[in-house]
mmCIF file of C-alpha atoms and ligand atoms in Angstrom:
data_model
loop_
_atom_site.group_PDB
_atom_site.id
_atom_site.type_symbol
_atom_site.label_atom_id
_atom_site.label_comp_id
_atom_site.label_asym_id
_atom_site.label_seq_id
_atom_site.Cartn_x
_atom_site.Cartn_y
_atom_site.Cartn_z
ATOM 1 C CA MET C 271 -98.670 24.883 -0.017
ATOM 2 C CA ALA C 272 -97.043 28.324 1.928
ATOM 3 C CA SER C 273 -98.882 31.556 2.935
ATOM 4 C CA LYS C 274 -99.175 35.038 1.745
ATOM 5 C CA ASP C 275 -97.790 35.701 5.328
ATOM 6 C CA ALA C 276 -95.104 33.017 6.408
ATOM 7 C CA LEU C 277 -93.591 33.583 2.314
ATOM 8 C CA ASP C 278 -93.234 38.055 3.438
ATOM 9 C CA LYS C 279 -91.867 36.804 7.036
ATOM 10 C CA GLU C 280 -89.260 35.362 4.906
ATOM 11 C CA LEU C 281 -88.030 37.723 2.079
ATOM 12 C CA GLU C 282 -88.292 40.550 5.972
ATOM 13 C CA VAL C 283 -85.608 38.290 6.915
ATOM 14 C CA GLU C 284 -84.136 37.715 4.132
ATOM 15 C CA GLU C 285 -84.133 41.383 4.059
ATOM 16 C CA GLY C 286 -82.760 41.757 7.329
ATOM 17 C CA GLU C 287 -79.827 39.433 6.866
ATOM 18 C CA LYS C 288 -78.976 41.562 3.760
ATOM 19 C CA SER C 289 -78.908 45.094 5.205
ATOM 20 C CA THR C 290 -75.958 43.590 8.202
ATOM 21 C CA THR C 291 -72.883 44.444 7.511
ATOM 22 C CA PHE C 292 -69.103 43.752 9.105
ATOM 23 C CA LYS C 293 -69.078 47.506 10.203
ATOM 24 C CA SER C 294 -72.679 47.558 12.204
ATOM 25 C CA LEU C 295 -71.374 44.058 13.483
ATOM 26 C CA GLY C 296 -69.366 46.229 14.907
ATOM 27 C CA VAL C 297 -66.308 45.592 12.879
ATOM 28 C CA LEU C 298 -63.617 47.609 12.208
ATOM 29 C CA ASP C 299 -62.972 50.061 9.066
ATOM 30 C CA VAL C 300 -59.778 48.406 8.059
ATOM 31 C CA LEU C 301 -60.883 44.492 9.404
ATOM 32 C CA CYS C 302 -64.812 45.581 7.236
ATOM 33 C CA GLU C 303 -61.940 46.789 4.110
ATOM 34 C CA ALA C 304 -60.016 42.904 4.490
ATOM 35 C CA CYS C 305 -63.805 41.166 3.913
ATOM 36 C CA GLU C 306 -64.411 43.501 0.927
ATOM 37 C CA GLN C 307 -60.889 42.425 -1.000
ATOM 38 C CA LEU C 308 -62.264 39.072 0.047
ATOM 39 C CA LYS C 309 -65.256 39.729 -2.136
ATOM 40 C CA TRP C 310 -67.204 39.168 1.222
ATOM 41 C CA LYS C 311 -70.382 41.428 0.632
ATOM 42 C CA THR C 312 -72.451 40.492 4.027
ATOM 43 C CA PRO C 313 -71.783 38.670 6.769
ATOM 44 C CA SER C 314 -73.416 34.513 7.189
ATOM 45 C CA LYS C 315 -75.096 33.961 9.127
ATOM 46 C CA ILE C 316 -72.752 32.815 12.650
ATOM 47 C CA GLN C 317 -71.006 35.913 12.022
ATOM 48 C CA VAL C 318 -74.257 37.841 11.975
ATOM 49 C CA GLU C 319 -74.046 36.314 15.657
ATOM 50 C CA ALA C 320 -71.065 35.484 16.973
ATOM 51 C CA ILE C 321 -68.378 38.295 15.619
ATOM 52 C CA PRO C 322 -70.897 40.950 17.964
ATOM 53 C CA VAL C 323 -71.231 38.466 20.988
ATOM 54 C CA ALA C 324 -66.675 37.978 20.360
ATOM 55 C CA LEU C 325 -66.203 42.274 20.009
ATOM 56 C CA ALA C 326 -67.909 41.847 23.449
ATOM 57 C CA GLY C 327 -65.749 40.672 25.140
ATOM 58 C CA ASN C 328 -67.732 36.689 25.628
ATOM 59 C CA ASP C 329 -67.252 33.093 25.401
ATOM 60 C CA ILE C 330 -68.178 31.625 22.752
ATOM 61 C CA ILE C 331 -69.461 28.028 21.837
ATOM 62 C CA GLY C 332 -70.411 27.888 17.994
ATOM 63 C CA LEU C 333 -71.720 25.032 15.603
ATOM 64 C CA ALA C 334 -71.352 25.685 11.981
ATOM 65 C CA GLU C 335 -71.330 23.676 8.728
ATOM 66 C CA THR C 336 -68.525 24.003 7.292
ATOM 67 C CA GLY C 337 -67.949 26.914 4.625
ATOM 68 C CA SER C 338 -70.483 29.010 6.391
ATOM 69 C CA GLY C 339 -68.087 31.734 7.665
ATOM 70 C CA LYS C 340 -66.844 29.984 11.390
ATOM 71 C CA THR C 341 -62.929 31.129 10.750
ATOM 72 C CA GLY C 342 -63.652 34.994 10.050
ATOM 73 C CA ALA C 343 -65.945 34.775 12.977
ATOM 74 C CA PHE C 344 -63.739 34.281 15.729
ATOM 75 C CA ALA C 345 -61.059 35.328 13.702
ATOM 76 C CA LEU C 346 -62.796 39.008 12.768
ATOM 77 C CA PRO C 347 -63.170 39.480 16.603
ATOM 78 C CA ILE C 348 -59.698 38.368 17.048
ATOM 79 C CA LEU C 349 -58.415 40.036 14.604
ATOM 80 C CA GLN C 350 -59.788 43.581 16.048
ATOM 81 C CA ALA C 351 -58.442 42.573 19.926
ATOM 82 C CA LEU C 352 -54.946 42.048 18.552
ATOM 83 C CA LEU C 353 -55.443 46.203 16.972
ATOM 84 C CA GLU C 354 -57.033 47.661 19.434
ATOM 85 C CA THR C 355 -53.794 45.849 22.199
ATOM 86 C CA PRO C 356 -51.375 44.688 19.759
ATOM 87 C CA GLN C 357 -49.522 42.192 21.870
ATOM 88 C CA LYS C 358 -47.385 38.862 20.675
ATOM 89 C CA LEU C 359 -47.950 35.103 21.798
ATOM 90 C CA PHE C 360 -51.673 36.890 21.749
ATOM 91 C CA ALA C 361 -53.956 33.927 20.405
ATOM 92 C CA LEU C 362 -53.681 29.943 19.970
ATOM 93 C CA ILE C 363 -56.239 28.093 17.760
ATOM 94 C CA LEU C 364 -56.427 24.750 18.309
ATOM 95 C CA THR C 365 -57.356 21.992 15.150
ATOM 96 C CA PRO C 366 -57.377 19.035 14.679
ATOM 97 C CA THR C 367 -56.252 18.344 11.844
ATOM 98 C CA ARG C 368 -53.483 19.478 9.916
ATOM 99 C CA GLU C 369 -55.222 20.651 6.648
ATOM 100 C CA LEU C 370 -57.855 22.633 8.712
ATOM 101 C CA ALA C 371 -54.800 24.037 9.969
ATOM 102 C CA TYR C 372 -53.525 25.450 7.279
ATOM 103 C CA GLN C 373 -56.987 26.874 6.205
ATOM 104 C CA ILE C 374 -57.327 29.029 9.266
ATOM 105 C CA SER C 375 -53.859 31.091 8.900
ATOM 106 C CA GLU C 376 -54.894 31.224 6.177
ATOM 107 C CA GLN C 377 -57.714 33.336 6.666
ATOM 108 C CA PHE C 378 -56.158 35.045 9.074
ATOM 109 C CA GLU C 379 -52.979 36.294 7.192
ATOM 110 C CA ALA C 380 -55.815 37.136 4.091
ATOM 111 C CA LEU C 381 -58.003 38.708 6.963
ATOM 112 C CA GLY C 382 -54.949 40.465 8.347
ATOM 113 C CA ALA C 383 -52.621 41.425 5.514
ATOM 114 C CA THR C 384 -52.329 45.619 6.020
ATOM 115 C CA ILE C 385 -52.111 45.405 10.110
ATOM 116 C CA GLY C 386 -48.818 43.198 9.593
ATOM 117 C CA ILE C 387 -50.698 39.950 11.415
ATOM 118 C CA LYS C 388 -47.606 37.286 11.756
ATOM 119 C CA CYS C 389 -49.250 33.557 12.302
ATOM 120 C CA ALA C 390 -47.322 30.515 12.640
ATOM 121 C CA VAL C 391 -48.518 26.125 12.351
ATOM 122 C CA ILE C 392 -47.743 24.297 13.565
ATOM 123 C CA VAL C 393 -48.216 20.259 12.905
ATOM 124 C CA GLY C 394 -47.303 16.758 12.762
ATOM 125 C CA GLY C 395 -44.796 15.518 9.993
ATOM 126 C CA MET C 396 -43.188 19.335 10.070
ATOM 127 C CA ASP C 397 -39.532 19.310 10.926
ATOM 128 C CA MET C 398 -39.622 20.315 14.847
ATOM 129 C CA VAL C 399 -36.561 22.901 14.019
ATOM 130 C CA SER C 400 -38.391 25.408 11.957
ATOM 131 C CA GLN C 401 -41.374 25.206 13.794
ATOM 132 C CA ALA C 402 -39.062 26.112 17.299
ATOM 133 C CA MET C 403 -37.900 29.507 14.829
ATOM 134 C CA ALA C 404 -40.847 30.730 14.338
ATOM 135 C CA LEU C 405 -41.949 30.045 17.914
ATOM 136 C CA ALA C 406 -39.240 32.109 18.902
ATOM 137 C CA LYS C 407 -40.667 34.590 16.592
ATOM 138 C CA LYS C 408 -43.504 35.185 18.537
ATOM 139 C CA PRO C 409 -46.194 34.749 16.051
ATOM 140 C CA HIS C 410 -49.382 36.977 16.978
ATOM 141 C CA VAL C 411 -51.346 33.786 16.284
ATOM 142 C CA ILE C 412 -50.102 29.977 16.386
ATOM 143 C CA ILE C 413 -52.572 27.552 14.447
ATOM 144 C CA ALA C 414 -51.470 23.822 15.743
ATOM 145 C CA THR C 415 -52.216 20.532 16.789
ATOM 146 C CA PRO C 416 -53.034 19.916 19.361
ATOM 147 C CA GLY C 417 -49.534 16.631 19.411
ATOM 148 C CA ARG C 418 -47.448 18.455 17.789
ATOM 149 C CA LEU C 419 -47.833 21.531 20.232
ATOM 150 C CA ALA C 420 -47.255 19.421 23.623
ATOM 151 C CA ASP C 421 -44.476 18.780 21.732
ATOM 152 C CA HIS C 422 -42.747 22.132 21.761
ATOM 153 C CA LEU C 423 -44.166 23.555 24.802
ATOM 154 C CA GLU C 424 -42.209 20.022 26.350
ATOM 155 C CA ASN C 425 -39.030 20.622 23.944
ATOM 156 C CA THR C 426 -38.832 23.947 23.028
ATOM 157 C CA LYS C 427 -36.952 26.250 25.542
ATOM 158 C CA GLY C 428 -38.277 29.314 25.804
ATOM 159 C CA PHE C 429 -42.123 28.359 24.171
ATOM 160 C CA ASN C 430 -44.821 29.100 26.694
ATOM 161 C CA LEU C 431 -47.968 29.731 25.938
ATOM 162 C CA ARG C 432 -49.024 32.454 29.824
ATOM 163 C CA SER C 433 -49.425 35.099 27.457
ATOM 164 C CA LEU C 434 -52.039 33.469 25.369
ATOM 165 C CA LYS C 435 -55.215 36.090 25.366
ATOM 166 C CA TYR C 436 -58.179 34.297 23.398
ATOM 167 C CA LEU C 437 -58.799 30.042 22.772
ATOM 168 C CA VAL C 438 -59.517 28.558 20.076
ATOM 169 C CA ILE C 439 -60.431 24.632 20.162
ATOM 170 C CA SER C 440 -62.145 23.953 16.378
ATOM 171 C CA VAL C 441 -63.966 19.987 16.415
ATOM 172 C CA LEU C 442 -65.371 18.549 13.954
ATOM 173 C CA THR C 443 -68.848 18.234 13.603
ATOM 174 C CA SER C 444 -68.600 14.911 13.138
ATOM 175 C CA ASN C 445 -67.176 14.380 16.420
ATOM 176 C CA ILE C 446 -70.089 15.992 18.404
ATOM 177 C CA MET C 447 -72.227 13.959 16.714
ATOM 178 C CA SER C 448 -71.350 10.664 17.584
HETATM 179 P P1 AMP D 706 -65.331 28.419 6.684
HETATM 180 O O1 AMP D 706 -66.392 28.740 6.973
HETATM 181 O O2 AMP D 706 -64.837 28.993 7.519
HETATM 182 O O3 AMP D 706 -64.160 26.597 6.281
HETATM 183 O O4 AMP D 706 -65.584 29.908 5.194
HETATM 184 C C1 AMP D 706 -65.504 28.662 4.089
HETATM 185 C C2 AMP D 706 -65.274 29.974 3.421
HETATM 186 O O5 AMP D 706 -66.652 30.854 3.011
HETATM 187 C C3 AMP D 706 -63.674 30.598 3.217
HETATM 188 O O6 AMP D 706 -63.501 30.268 1.910
HETATM 189 C C4 AMP D 706 -63.987 31.199 3.435
HETATM 190 O O7 AMP D 706 -63.298 33.016 2.363
HETATM 191 C C5 AMP D 706 -65.025 32.683 3.112
HETATM 192 N N1 AMP D 706 -66.142 33.257 3.599
HETATM 193 C C6 AMP D 706 -66.517 33.428 4.943
HETATM 194 N N2 AMP D 706 -67.164 34.479 4.939
HETATM 195 C C7 AMP D 706 -68.033 34.527 4.135
HETATM 196 C C8 AMP D 706 -68.903 35.506 3.553
HETATM 197 N N3 AMP D 706 -69.132 36.598 4.805
HETATM 198 N N4 AMP D 706 -68.832 36.396 2.164
HETATM 199 C C9 AMP D 706 -68.534 35.378 1.703
HETATM 200 N N5 AMP D 706 -67.621 34.192 2.455
HETATM 201 C C10 AMP D 706 -67.140 34.016 3.134
#
């Protein structure tokens, strides 16, 4: 059976986590409001650990389960940096699957709705021409699978990634473990 001290300590940790807010992690008000609208009341563990480090401009390697809030952990610092220095073709998120690319894009669009974020999803199995048109509009964030992105880098005139400021490489945990 756990001792009273251990139980008190556990409660302390939980209370500590509850009192952490997106604002206390350094997230700007407009993005805190976006989190509220998504009913994200408090930051998740990976968000508490990653957001302040990313906001300070550091590189991050994070390991977290599906459903842990890891997309928010990298999307919020990228959106905040974009707010501070608005720029087209600002960030690239590479994902292993098409489904994940669309899910990540949805979260960027939801968190960035009030700041006018423009995303493009570039994945295989979709029309190259409409993707090339989306890239020509120079979105702020590209969410892509590697093969189709390489195809556009080779074949889509005028498209390059020279202006990128943020790169996220998302991999499936099962691939790391195996
Ligand atoms: P992810 O692990 O990034 O795939 O996120 C899984 C789900 O958790 C998504 O539906 C998010 O909208 C949601 N989510 C992310 N961060 C939070 C948070 N701080 N509070 C509540 N839900 C969250």
